[in-house]
Amino acid sequence: MKSDIILCGVGGQGILSIATIIGEAAMNENLYIKQAEVHGMSQRGGDVQSNLRISSDPIHSDLIAKGAANVIISMEPMEALRYLPYLSKDGWIITSSTPFVNIPNYPDMEVIKGDLAKINNVIMLDIETLAKENDVPRSANVILLGAAQKALGIEYSKIEEAIRSVFGRKGDAVVEANIKALALGRAAQR
Amino acid sequence: MKKLLLLGDEAIALGALHAGLSGVYAYPGTPSTEITEFIQGNKLARERGIHSKWSTNEKTAMEAALGMSFMGKRALVCMKHVGMNVCADPFVNSGMTGVNGGLVVLAADDPSMHSSQDEQDSRFYGKFALIPTFEPSSQQEAYDMMQVAFDYSEKQKLPVLMRVTTRMAHSRAVVQVTESPREENTINYNAEASSWVLLPANARKRNDIVCAQQGQLEEDAVNSAYNKYIDAADKSMGIIASGIAYNYVNECYPDGCPFPLLKISQYPMPKKLIRRMCEECDSVMVIEEGQPFIEDILRGIMPGNAVIKGRLTGELPRTGELNPDIVKKALGMPTGECFAPCEDIAPRPPALCKGCGHRDVYAALNEVLKEYDHPRVFGDIGCYTLGFLPPYRAIHSCVDMGASITMAKGAADAGQWPSVAIIGDSTFTHSGMTGLLDAINENANITVIISDNLTTGMTGGQDSAGTNKFEAICRGLGLSEEHLRVVVPLPKNMPEITQIIREEINYQGTSVIIPRRECMQTLQRHLKQKKAKEEKK
């Protein structure tokens, strides 16, 4: 099995938490993992991305080559498009639909939607609303993960286990909120 | 043995702890910061009382580590590449003194300058100081090589430089680690004054010894387990790949490289292995992360008509970090079919956080400077460097740690007025105090703004060495009380702040203004921690 995943969004949206959960699930499956990220600028409203590679064979490069990513998981719609050259032709984009407008020249959302519509395999979800309506306001990122699970190639139950171990020390309430969020994501992408 | 998912930085930290480390000395700097943070948060380190507090700058860090090594214990120094420039004096001279307890200097380079002013290559420093350099190719190697580095340092009685780059320092992989960490060394008095007191008579002797050692260091590199000559049938080209560049080559050839491949992870350069490749192959391609360090030296080793390809001949770009696509192109392979870049996206540069005190400082400064003809503002390194970007466009320079104050003074010496320096609290203690002393001693006509947010912000909110001491430091350096002004940078205080700035610019002498308000990020973190503590009660 092999999965090359790009996670992206704006600093502070919880992208690296998703990467941690996937990484934990992969390690429990004894898969090889490499997960590269760039720190420092993430707190300051800049774009953030992580290259996450999982495989049953040893992995060499920490970075994903162009046209090689199976999935782009994005907390922000414009950011998903930034990594388009890295997506394989039949790859999946799973993205939040809520724009994060912290720059003066943010493009028209209709243009962004149009560009996303050109890709064959796109799931766009209003994770912010879903999170609020279902009383899991701080777990929008895990809803996104639930929606992306199938495209990742990792079993759902393994991701649930990973959530329990990653969030365990934050208490039962936090764990259950994230388990619920994962399920919401899975249900929403059907 | 057990398996952990670790950042390259974390693997280095754990490797050092498991090798019997007694102290880590460092100043925050991307991509090295997480090494010290890991040790600060580690249970074994706490149990053993390992020193891990942040140093004021990389020079004081290097010197303190040298002191620990002098006493026979193992020390690690960590910094980003430009930090090597700050500790160059003790670093180069540590090659002259030699070491007692093992001493490893970890330089984390930043090709493509994700978070830096340049992409200088720390391998040059290892060569410059005549000491061995290790350049691991993976997170596992980084962990394993830490113990090898300390042992080698103690055997050769020399410090060892270990060099990594962003794409391994800040990348996670599964690492196998020991479950029986080694013990620390105990204090001993073996360090001899005749080696450690670098009077010319002593230093000349040491220099002869170290120069004579170079042959052994090179032979050890030739025989190193981390330098591998992997032969193959197609001799039309040989590939030399150092550090993580080795991974990109293997990525291109999943079934094995058809060309002879020389992996280099230990220096001095294993010339014997390189010569073999040059003799057996028609051409040599050098793939290295950073500057053309190996490539340049190679052109000196090989006869004039040898075909050497790399960053200097255009197969690889001269600047910027490597990635699988760049290496594929260099090896003559086509890039995978992919989508064209989307033309409708906009860049999203980092910006000062909403509510940041630096914003209020810049707003006030810009307001006042409108009243003068050609003001110049000399900036420094930190979150406030973002004052260069719109909407503030407030600073005219930012060169290195502490240069704001010294450049402002030099400009004033040249006749410039207003000459304003803006510097953060951590940067001020790192390298601003000595420049301020120069200014005060000459009563230079500059206005220094120490924008104090009570933290080392850009690197993630580490403790700042001078917190609660700035007024005392300025007075101690001889600044006159009337020209030491403190204010809280908030929008409601704009009239007060602008008036203070105006008065101090108009004063024809050295002034220091300290706008002080805690960083929003650390404030929120502290509030969260406080809340968690109260909930526990």
XYZ file of C-alpha atoms in Angstrom:
727
model
C 0.000 0.000 0.000
C 1.194 3.492 -0.741
C -0.392 6.859 -0.076
C 1.070 10.294 -0.786
C -0.994 12.995 0.896
C -0.746 16.757 0.896
C -2.381 18.491 3.857
C -2.835 22.236 3.622
C -4.619 25.280 4.917
C -3.902 28.451 6.864
C -1.858 28.544 10.071
C -3.962 27.675 13.130
C -6.612 25.579 11.336
C -5.468 22.263 12.780
C -3.814 20.742 9.709
C -0.921 19.274 11.643
C -3.352 17.602 14.099
C -4.850 15.671 11.201
C -1.354 14.681 10.080
C -0.571 13.442 13.596
C -3.678 11.237 13.664
C -2.950 9.708 10.264
C 0.690 9.187 11.236
C -0.309 7.431 14.452
C -2.704 5.121 12.571
C -0.013 4.293 10.018
C 2.605 3.566 12.679
C 0.216 1.179 14.442
C -0.098 -0.674 11.128
C 3.713 -0.953 10.953
C 3.758 1.110 7.783
C 6.700 3.286 6.798
C 6.000 7.002 7.241
C 7.555 10.328 6.339
C 5.820 13.577 7.188
C 7.485 16.875 6.281
C 6.242 20.318 7.313
C 7.497 23.886 7.488
C 7.294 25.635 10.884
C 7.583 29.188 12.072
C 5.301 31.012 9.711
C 2.299 28.896 10.607
C 1.111 31.039 13.501
C 1.049 34.157 11.451
C -1.796 33.560 9.030
C 0.433 32.294 6.239
C -0.283 29.225 4.127
C 0.766 25.944 5.755
C 1.342 22.552 4.216
C 2.577 19.134 5.111
C 3.736 16.289 2.852
C 2.637 12.990 4.407
C 3.846 9.746 2.830
C 2.747 6.286 3.981
C 3.870 2.990 2.487
C 4.385 -0.695 3.154
C 7.851 -0.295 1.558
C 10.693 1.974 2.742
C 10.210 5.608 1.742
C 13.125 7.664 0.448
C 12.180 11.265 -0.270
C 10.481 13.288 2.469
C 8.862 15.401 -0.269
C 6.190 14.337 -2.786
C 6.954 14.735 -6.497
C 4.679 16.586 -8.909
C 1.751 14.525 -10.161
C 2.258 11.968 -7.402
C -0.145 12.889 -4.592
C -3.194 10.629 -4.202
C -5.021 13.115 -2.005
C -5.012 16.785 -1.131
C -6.772 17.385 2.189
C -7.362 21.089 2.634
C -8.870 23.187 5.405
C -9.277 26.066 2.927
C -10.547 26.005 -0.691
C -7.975 28.316 -2.317
C -5.115 26.519 -0.569
C -6.249 23.213 -2.140
C -5.643 24.732 -5.567
C -2.161 25.916 -4.645
C -0.928 22.308 -4.726
C -2.676 21.254 -7.927
C 0.582 20.417 -9.762
C 1.257 17.778 -7.078
C -2.063 15.967 -7.539
C -2.128 12.823 -9.671
C -4.560 12.908 -12.584
C -7.066 10.669 -10.798
C -6.251 11.959 -7.329
C -8.799 13.335 -4.830
C -9.228 16.807 -3.388
C -11.138 16.891 -0.114
C -11.617 20.462 1.023
C -13.511 22.758 3.326
C -15.784 25.175 1.483
C -15.175 28.124 3.816
C -12.706 30.699 2.502
C -10.244 32.218 4.995
C -10.004 35.779 3.818
C -7.011 37.414 5.494
C -5.494 38.964 2.362
C -6.806 41.980 0.429
C -6.737 40.257 -2.975
C -8.551 37.012 -2.152
C -10.084 35.789 -5.437
C -13.819 35.557 -6.134
C -15.187 32.341 -4.569
C -17.060 31.574 -7.800
C -13.738 31.457 -9.651
C -12.276 29.134 -6.982
C -15.340 26.877 -7.151
C -15.064 26.840 -10.932
C -11.416 25.763 -10.792
C -12.247 23.005 -8.299
C -15.141 21.802 -10.480
C -12.629 21.087 -13.281
C -11.063 18.299 -11.184
C -12.726 14.891 -11.494
C -12.587 13.829 -7.875
C -13.486 16.619 -5.490
C -15.359 16.570 -2.209
C -16.142 20.048 -0.882
C -17.761 20.178 2.546
C -19.031 22.950 4.761
C -17.170 21.537 7.740
C -17.497 24.734 9.796
C -21.305 24.619 9.727
C -21.364 20.848 10.271
C -19.070 21.274 13.268
C -21.179 24.036 14.835
C -24.537 22.343 14.181
C -23.324 19.098 15.744
C -21.777 20.694 18.786
C -18.161 19.872 17.906
C -16.992 23.408 17.067
C -13.268 22.720 17.516
C -13.188 19.491 15.511
C -13.917 20.739 12.002
C -10.508 19.404 10.963
C -11.432 15.877 12.068
C -14.704 16.083 10.096
C -12.513 16.721 7.059
C -10.402 13.694 7.972
C -13.551 11.540 8.155
C -14.519 12.651 4.670
C -11.016 11.864 3.389
C -10.659 8.471 5.059
C -11.671 6.352 2.059
C -9.250 8.152 -0.258
C -6.429 7.654 2.267
C -6.495 3.866 2.096
C -6.445 3.398 5.887
C -9.238 1.527 7.702
C -11.783 3.671 9.521
C -11.383 1.770 12.781
C -7.622 2.352 12.732
C -8.179 6.088 12.491
C -10.599 5.935 15.422
C -7.953 4.095 17.464
C -5.411 6.747 16.539
C -7.776 9.506 17.696
C -8.140 7.757 21.054
C -4.410 7.527 21.557
C -3.529 11.013 20.219
C -6.231 12.848 22.195
C -6.355 10.484 25.165
C -4.521 12.775 27.563
C -6.944 15.611 26.844
C -9.806 13.680 28.437
C -12.872 11.691 27.376
C -14.912 14.695 26.265
C -12.303 15.730 23.706
C -11.844 12.153 22.470
C -15.590 11.593 22.010
C -16.024 14.937 20.226
C -13.388 13.930 17.708
C -14.792 10.399 17.251
C -18.158 12.026 16.537
C -16.543 14.485 14.116
C -14.851 11.649 12.216
C -18.220 9.912 11.778
C -19.858 13.124 10.598
C -17.207 13.479 7.929
C -17.656 9.951 6.720
C -21.431 10.320 6.550
C -21.211 13.643 4.736
C -19.072 12.412 1.861
C -21.434 9.598 0.896
C 14.499 -1.351 20.966
C 11.237 0.485 20.474
C 9.747 2.488 17.597
C 8.784 6.153 17.774
C 7.483 8.612 15.151
C 9.979 11.477 15.447
C 10.913 14.709 13.709
C 14.544 14.763 12.566
C 15.117 17.331 15.338
C 13.550 14.996 17.907
C 15.643 12.058 16.698
C 18.758 14.182 17.178
C 17.661 15.217 20.672
C 16.820 11.682 21.763
C 20.000 10.355 20.189
C 22.022 12.827 22.239
C 20.187 11.959 25.466
C 20.647 8.240 24.842
C 24.352 8.855 24.159
C 24.827 10.202 27.691
C 24.380 13.949 27.180
C 24.834 16.278 30.167
C 23.831 19.592 28.645
C 22.314 21.246 25.574
C 23.100 24.887 24.861
C 21.198 26.760 22.169
C 19.404 29.870 20.953
C 16.060 29.395 19.127
C 16.416 29.277 15.320
C 14.385 27.554 12.608
C 14.832 24.648 11.836
C 16.777 23.727 15.023
C 14.493 24.980 17.820
C 12.670 21.687 18.411
C 15.867 19.879 19.481
C 16.197 21.879 22.684
C 12.431 21.966 23.238
C 12.334 18.164 23.091
C 15.088 17.876 25.698
C 13.353 20.478 27.891
C 10.187 18.361 27.870
C 11.807 14.929 28.189
C 11.422 12.801 31.320
C 14.895 11.233 31.234
C 16.473 14.669 30.790
C 14.542 15.944 33.801
C 15.494 12.932 35.935
C 19.150 13.373 35.064
C 19.110 17.148 35.549
C 20.371 17.761 31.996
C 21.036 21.460 31.379
C 18.583 22.717 28.753
C 17.790 26.397 29.397
C 18.058 28.724 26.412
C 21.272 30.745 26.073
C 21.354 34.457 25.274
C 22.986 33.789 21.910
C 24.870 31.102 19.960
C 28.284 32.351 21.077
C 27.460 32.118 24.775
C 25.897 28.708 24.040
C 29.050 27.412 22.309
C 31.309 28.703 25.059
C 29.219 27.205 27.863
C 29.194 23.864 26.041
C 32.966 24.111 25.732
C 33.124 24.631 29.504
C 31.058 21.490 30.115
C 33.288 19.550 27.731
C 36.388 20.923 29.518
C 35.077 19.229 32.686
C 34.745 15.902 30.882
C 30.981 15.848 30.284
C 29.144 15.596 26.975
C 27.537 18.717 25.530
C 25.439 19.553 22.469
C 25.155 22.993 20.860
C 22.253 23.666 18.478
C 21.583 26.485 16.059
C 20.368 27.413 12.619
C 22.940 28.042 9.889
C 23.325 31.762 10.486
C 23.855 30.986 14.156
C 27.193 29.467 13.096
C 28.254 33.001 12.161
C 27.515 34.195 15.692
C 29.501 31.376 17.364
C 32.267 31.273 14.763
C 34.886 32.598 17.210
C 34.551 29.895 19.879
C 33.624 27.297 17.227
C 36.794 27.626 15.194
C 38.886 27.905 18.335
C 37.308 24.756 19.782
C 39.205 22.954 17.036
C 42.354 24.478 18.498
C 41.619 23.680 22.140
C 40.215 20.260 21.339
C 37.663 18.684 23.703
C 37.610 16.588 26.864
C 33.998 15.362 27.141
C 32.427 14.781 23.709
C 31.165 17.977 22.031
C 28.724 17.949 19.119
C 27.692 21.147 17.319
C 24.413 20.779 15.428
C 23.859 23.188 12.549
C 20.426 23.104 10.923
C 20.689 24.712 7.474
C 17.757 26.238 5.594
C 18.202 25.896 1.805
C 15.475 27.880 0.031
C 15.444 30.171 3.090
C 12.020 29.066 4.347
C 12.777 31.172 7.428
C 16.191 32.782 6.905
C 18.229 35.579 5.335
C 20.533 33.342 3.332
C 21.185 29.694 2.473
C 24.784 29.379 3.653
C 26.128 25.839 3.940
C 27.520 24.863 7.355
C 29.771 22.165 5.886
C 32.185 24.960 5.014
C 32.490 25.705 8.740
C 33.520 22.122 9.511
C 36.229 22.273 6.875
C 37.258 25.770 7.993
C 37.703 24.591 11.603
C 39.491 21.362 10.556
C 36.980 19.165 12.376
C 34.900 16.156 11.257
C 31.386 16.787 9.923
C 28.497 14.316 9.873
C 25.536 14.741 7.518
C 22.880 12.065 8.166
C 20.580 11.032 5.329
C 17.549 10.089 7.414
C 15.895 10.508 10.787
C 17.162 7.030 11.821
C 20.707 7.934 10.816
C 20.441 11.219 12.726
C 19.524 9.274 15.885
C 22.234 6.621 15.397
C 24.945 9.087 14.398
C 24.584 11.148 17.584
C 26.215 8.408 19.675
C 28.780 7.814 16.932
C 29.503 11.565 16.944
C 30.041 11.784 20.705
C 32.257 8.688 20.694
C 34.265 9.977 17.743
C 34.631 13.369 19.402
C 36.021 11.715 22.541
C 38.336 9.464 20.510
C 39.741 12.231 18.285
C 39.575 14.834 21.067
C 37.929 17.228 18.604
C 34.434 18.736 18.425
C 32.223 17.173 15.738
C 29.879 19.209 13.539
C 26.606 17.579 12.539
C 24.755 19.241 9.701
C 21.099 18.755 8.814
C 18.640 20.682 6.638
C 14.983 21.723 6.966
C 13.544 18.778 5.045
C 14.871 16.300 7.576
C 14.846 18.462 10.715
C 11.146 19.164 10.196
C 10.073 15.839 8.800
C 8.844 12.858 10.814
C 9.693 9.211 10.294
C 9.639 6.057 12.394
C 12.897 5.676 14.324
C 14.117 2.643 16.284
C 15.507 3.781 19.626
C 17.297 2.053 22.462
C 15.551 1.245 25.726
C 18.827 1.421 27.669
C 20.212 4.947 27.419
C 23.907 5.319 28.158
C 25.148 6.933 31.361
C 26.594 10.435 31.429
C 30.324 10.968 31.970
C 31.562 12.039 35.406
C 33.669 15.151 35.997
C 37.388 14.759 35.368
C 40.373 17.110 35.396
C 42.137 15.824 32.305
C 41.844 19.041 30.270
C 45.371 20.392 30.007
C 46.008 24.103 30.271
C 48.718 23.800 27.633
C 46.021 22.918 25.105
C 43.243 25.142 26.389
C 45.161 28.371 26.937
C 45.556 29.582 23.363
C 48.634 31.704 23.787
C 50.559 31.642 20.501
C 53.169 29.181 21.812
C 50.447 26.695 22.791
C 48.219 27.371 19.812
C 51.027 26.696 17.337
C 51.587 23.264 18.879
C 47.876 22.500 18.737
C 47.667 23.697 15.157
C 50.453 21.292 14.127
C 48.695 18.429 15.896
C 45.290 19.162 14.342
C 46.742 19.565 10.860
C 48.541 16.239 11.238
C 45.252 14.633 12.326
C 43.504 15.446 9.068
C 44.868 12.347 7.308
C 43.366 10.077 9.971
C 40.029 11.922 9.811
C 39.917 11.417 6.066
C 40.810 7.737 6.320
C 38.011 7.307 8.869
C 35.610 8.934 6.401
C 36.710 6.545 3.655
C 35.996 3.603 5.987
C 32.857 5.107 7.542
C 29.708 3.001 7.742
C 27.805 6.091 6.655
C 29.726 6.678 3.409
C 28.770 3.968 0.950
C 30.136 3.209 -2.490
C 27.391 1.266 -4.265
C 28.760 -0.029 -7.553
C 26.612 -0.611 -10.663
C 27.031 -1.582 -14.300
C 26.415 1.657 -16.199
C 29.660 3.635 -15.944
C 28.617 6.443 -18.272
C 27.895 8.430 -15.129
C 28.661 8.181 -11.400
C 26.500 9.965 -8.839
C 27.733 11.499 -5.589
C 24.842 12.235 -3.209
C 25.285 13.665 0.284
C 22.866 13.896 3.210
C 19.217 13.848 2.162
C 20.084 14.257 -1.522
C 20.707 10.493 -1.313
C 16.970 10.001 -0.722
C 15.975 11.912 -3.831
C 18.274 9.755 -5.979
C 16.772 6.565 -4.529
C 13.291 7.996 -5.087
C 14.115 8.271 -8.790
C 15.338 4.667 -8.995
C 12.963 2.482 -6.967
C 14.539 -0.670 -8.452
C 18.084 0.445 -7.684
C 20.331 3.063 -9.221
C 21.829 1.823 -12.536
C 24.864 4.075 -12.062
C 27.580 3.770 -9.376
C 26.334 5.784 -6.382
C 28.506 7.272 -3.624
C 26.619 8.270 -0.494
C 28.523 10.793 1.609
C 27.471 11.374 5.225
C 30.872 11.908 6.873
C 33.570 14.480 6.097
C 36.437 15.294 5.475
C 35.577 14.261 1.947
C 36.506 10.617 1.307
C 38.800 11.505 -1.571
C 39.813 7.877 -2.201
C 36.180 6.910 -2.890
C 35.627 9.991 -5.022
C 38.760 9.330 -7.066
C 37.595 5.758 -7.692
C 34.308 7.065 -9.104
C 36.058 9.629 -11.265
C 38.434 6.996 -12.643
C 35.757 4.371 -13.350
C 33.018 6.629 -14.745
C 32.894 8.888 -17.800
C 31.212 11.696 -15.890
C 30.210 12.491 -12.305
C 26.988 14.167 -11.180
C 27.089 15.785 -7.718
C 23.738 16.046 -5.971
C 23.967 17.897 -2.654
C 21.589 19.958 -0.532
C 22.903 23.479 -0.079
C 25.827 25.110 -1.823
C 28.153 23.275 -4.269
C 30.541 22.295 -1.446
C 31.536 18.861 -2.769
C 31.216 19.931 -6.393
C 33.620 22.860 -5.959
C 36.268 20.744 -4.230
C 35.860 18.021 -6.831
C 36.805 20.366 -9.611
C 40.039 20.928 -7.707
C 40.775 17.217 -7.262
C 40.082 16.052 -10.779
C 42.148 16.692 -13.918
C 40.997 19.607 -16.059
C 39.041 17.637 -18.655
C 36.984 15.552 -16.191
C 33.252 15.903 -16.727
C 31.645 17.045 -13.494
C 27.993 18.027 -13.468
C 25.931 19.665 -10.790
C 24.855 23.085 -9.566
C 27.746 24.848 -11.293
C 26.983 23.444 -14.728
C 23.214 23.920 -14.699
C 21.908 20.333 -14.360
C 20.782 21.347 -10.877
C 19.673 24.894 -10.030
C 22.446 26.905 -8.352
C 20.090 28.088 -5.592
C 17.282 26.667 -3.491
C 16.571 23.300 -1.921
C 16.393 20.022 -3.804
C 13.197 18.049 -4.337
C 12.334 14.870 -6.279
C 11.369 16.803 -9.441
C 14.614 18.795 -9.577
C 16.689 15.614 -9.139
C 14.598 13.720 -11.737
C 15.305 16.451 -14.264
C 19.031 16.405 -13.490
C 19.111 12.641 -14.046
C 17.370 13.055 -17.382
C 14.043 11.574 -16.327
C 10.709 13.137 -17.315
C 8.567 14.822 -14.638
C 5.342 12.922 -13.947
C 2.244 14.068 -15.813
C 0.573 16.702 -13.678
C -1.944 19.529 -13.586
C -0.804 23.005 -14.584
C -0.562 25.459 -11.673
C -3.831 27.237 -10.919
C -3.639 30.849 -12.071
C -6.389 32.165 -9.838
C -4.674 31.748 -6.480
C -3.125 34.611 -4.535
C -0.023 34.459 -2.345
C -0.747 34.311 1.361
C 2.308 35.736 3.116
C 2.627 35.633 6.916
C 1.481 38.760 8.737
C 1.607 40.130 12.254
C -1.154 38.540 14.346
C -4.312 40.542 15.029
C -3.814 42.398 18.273
C -0.010 42.167 18.195
C 1.777 44.939 20.070
C 4.246 45.419 17.202
C 1.318 46.668 15.083
C 0.651 49.506 17.509
C 4.351 50.388 17.603
C 4.572 50.594 13.811
C 1.335 52.550 13.541
C 2.678 55.136 15.993
C 6.147 55.217 14.424
C 4.790 55.727 10.901
C 2.477 58.460 12.170
C 5.359 60.432 13.708
C 7.872 59.862 10.900
C 5.523 61.572 8.417
C 6.643 64.802 10.093
C 10.279 64.389 8.945
C 11.932 64.535 5.534
C 13.999 61.356 5.141
C 13.648 59.190 8.210
C 15.377 55.820 8.157
C 14.323 52.855 10.256
C 16.814 50.012 10.781
C 15.034 46.763 11.555
C 16.093 43.487 13.117
C 15.210 39.789 13.247
C 11.910 38.645 14.696
C 8.181 38.807 14.064
C 8.567 42.587 13.736
C 10.620 42.079 10.556
C 7.174 41.635 9.006
C 6.901 45.420 9.439
C 8.567 45.539 6.010
C 5.326 44.289 4.405
C 2.175 46.297 3.792
C 0.342 47.929 5.492
C 3.289 49.219 7.543
C 6.281 49.237 5.151
C 8.055 50.657 8.169
C 11.643 49.378 7.987
C 14.509 49.980 5.600
C 16.940 47.246 6.568
C 17.261 43.918 8.372
C 20.623 42.223 8.124
C 21.547 40.110 11.154
C 20.893 39.821 14.888
C 21.439 43.192 16.550
C 22.339 45.121 13.397
C 19.417 47.529 13.884
C 21.157 49.475 16.649
C 24.660 49.436 15.206
C 23.513 50.354 11.692
C 21.370 53.174 13.096
C 24.472 54.482 14.864
C 26.613 54.186 11.731
C 23.955 56.022 9.736
C 23.835 58.743 12.396
C 27.642 58.987 12.234
C 27.194 59.620 8.514
C 24.806 62.493 9.285
C 21.416 60.778 8.965
C 18.536 62.071 11.117
C 16.059 60.679 12.209
C 17.941 57.406 12.629
C 15.656 54.890 14.312
C 16.382 51.289 15.325
C 13.669 48.757 16.082
C 14.632 45.540 17.855
C 12.842 42.839 19.850
C 13.553 41.913 23.457
C 15.299 38.580 22.718
C 17.297 40.002 19.836
C 18.360 42.886 22.101
C 19.932 40.591 24.661
C 21.265 38.305 21.894
C 23.310 41.016 20.180
C 21.920 44.484 20.809
C 23.456 45.376 24.157
C 27.005 45.798 22.886
C 25.802 48.061 20.062
C 23.804 50.163 22.510
C 26.926 50.577 24.637
C 28.782 51.905 21.576
C 25.940 54.349 20.946
C 25.731 55.563 24.549
C 29.503 55.983 24.803
C 29.367 58.409 21.877
C 25.894 59.772 22.693
C 24.957 58.813 19.136
C 21.854 60.580 17.840
C 19.656 57.494 17.513
C 16.272 56.427 18.839
C 16.184 52.758 19.797
C 12.817 51.062 20.144
C 12.967 47.775 22.084
C 9.592 46.260 21.227
C 9.213 43.973 24.243
C 6.596 41.227 23.899
C 8.169 39.188 26.722
C 9.078 36.264 24.478
C 11.137 34.945 21.572
C 8.146 35.069 19.278
C 8.875 34.014 15.707
C 10.385 30.678 16.719
C 7.328 29.696 18.796
C 7.382 31.627 22.054
C 10.490 30.583 23.977
C 11.638 32.373 27.126
C 13.436 35.663 26.567
C 16.731 36.079 28.443
C 16.273 39.706 29.496
C 12.646 39.769 30.666
C 12.223 42.279 33.550
C 15.804 43.468 33.141
C 15.719 45.892 30.229
C 15.437 49.139 32.137
C 18.268 48.045 34.460
C 20.411 46.992 31.495
C 19.942 50.338 29.745
C 20.730 52.259 32.946
C 23.727 49.999 33.548
C 25.050 50.777 30.077
C 24.922 54.458 30.973
C 21.697 55.614 29.326
C 20.327 58.769 30.924
C 17.081 58.282 32.833
C 15.161 61.057 31.008
C 15.696 59.255 27.714
C 14.566 55.829 28.868
C 10.814 55.697 28.154
C 8.434 52.813 28.776
C 4.909 52.569 27.345
C 2.151 50.005 26.709
C 1.494 49.605 22.947
C -2.300 49.699 22.647
C -4.487 51.688 20.233
C -5.868 53.786 23.114
C -2.304 54.893 23.991
C -1.504 56.237 20.532
C -1.368 59.914 21.642
C 1.070 59.016 24.449
C 3.264 56.780 22.248
C 3.472 59.239 19.365
C 4.368 62.058 21.732
C 7.170 59.963 23.299
C 8.583 58.982 19.904
C 8.499 62.613 18.744
C 10.274 63.857 21.861
C 12.998 61.226 21.671
C 13.645 61.679 17.952
C 13.974 65.417 18.549
C 16.407 64.799 21.413
C 19.889 64.957 19.843
C 21.396 61.967 21.622
C 20.766 58.288 22.417
C 17.233 57.370 23.495
C 15.582 54.049 24.256
C 11.818 53.557 24.121
C 10.409 50.262 25.438
C 6.837 49.511 24.282
C 5.907 46.499 26.370
C 2.934 44.123 25.970
C 2.886 40.317 26.035
C 2.740 38.464 22.696
C -0.847 37.395 21.860
C 0.233 33.794 21.184
C 2.088 33.267 24.464
C -0.630 35.168 26.347
C -3.257 32.739 25.073
C -1.038 29.772 25.874
C -0.476 31.014 29.433
C -4.203 31.623 29.926
C -4.949 28.079 28.715
C -2.341 26.623 31.084
C -3.720 28.684 33.953
C -7.265 27.501 33.177
C -6.143 23.854 33.029
C -4.386 24.191 36.399
C -7.484 25.721 38.007
C -9.731 23.020 36.576
C -7.455 20.366 38.070
C -7.802 21.863 41.555
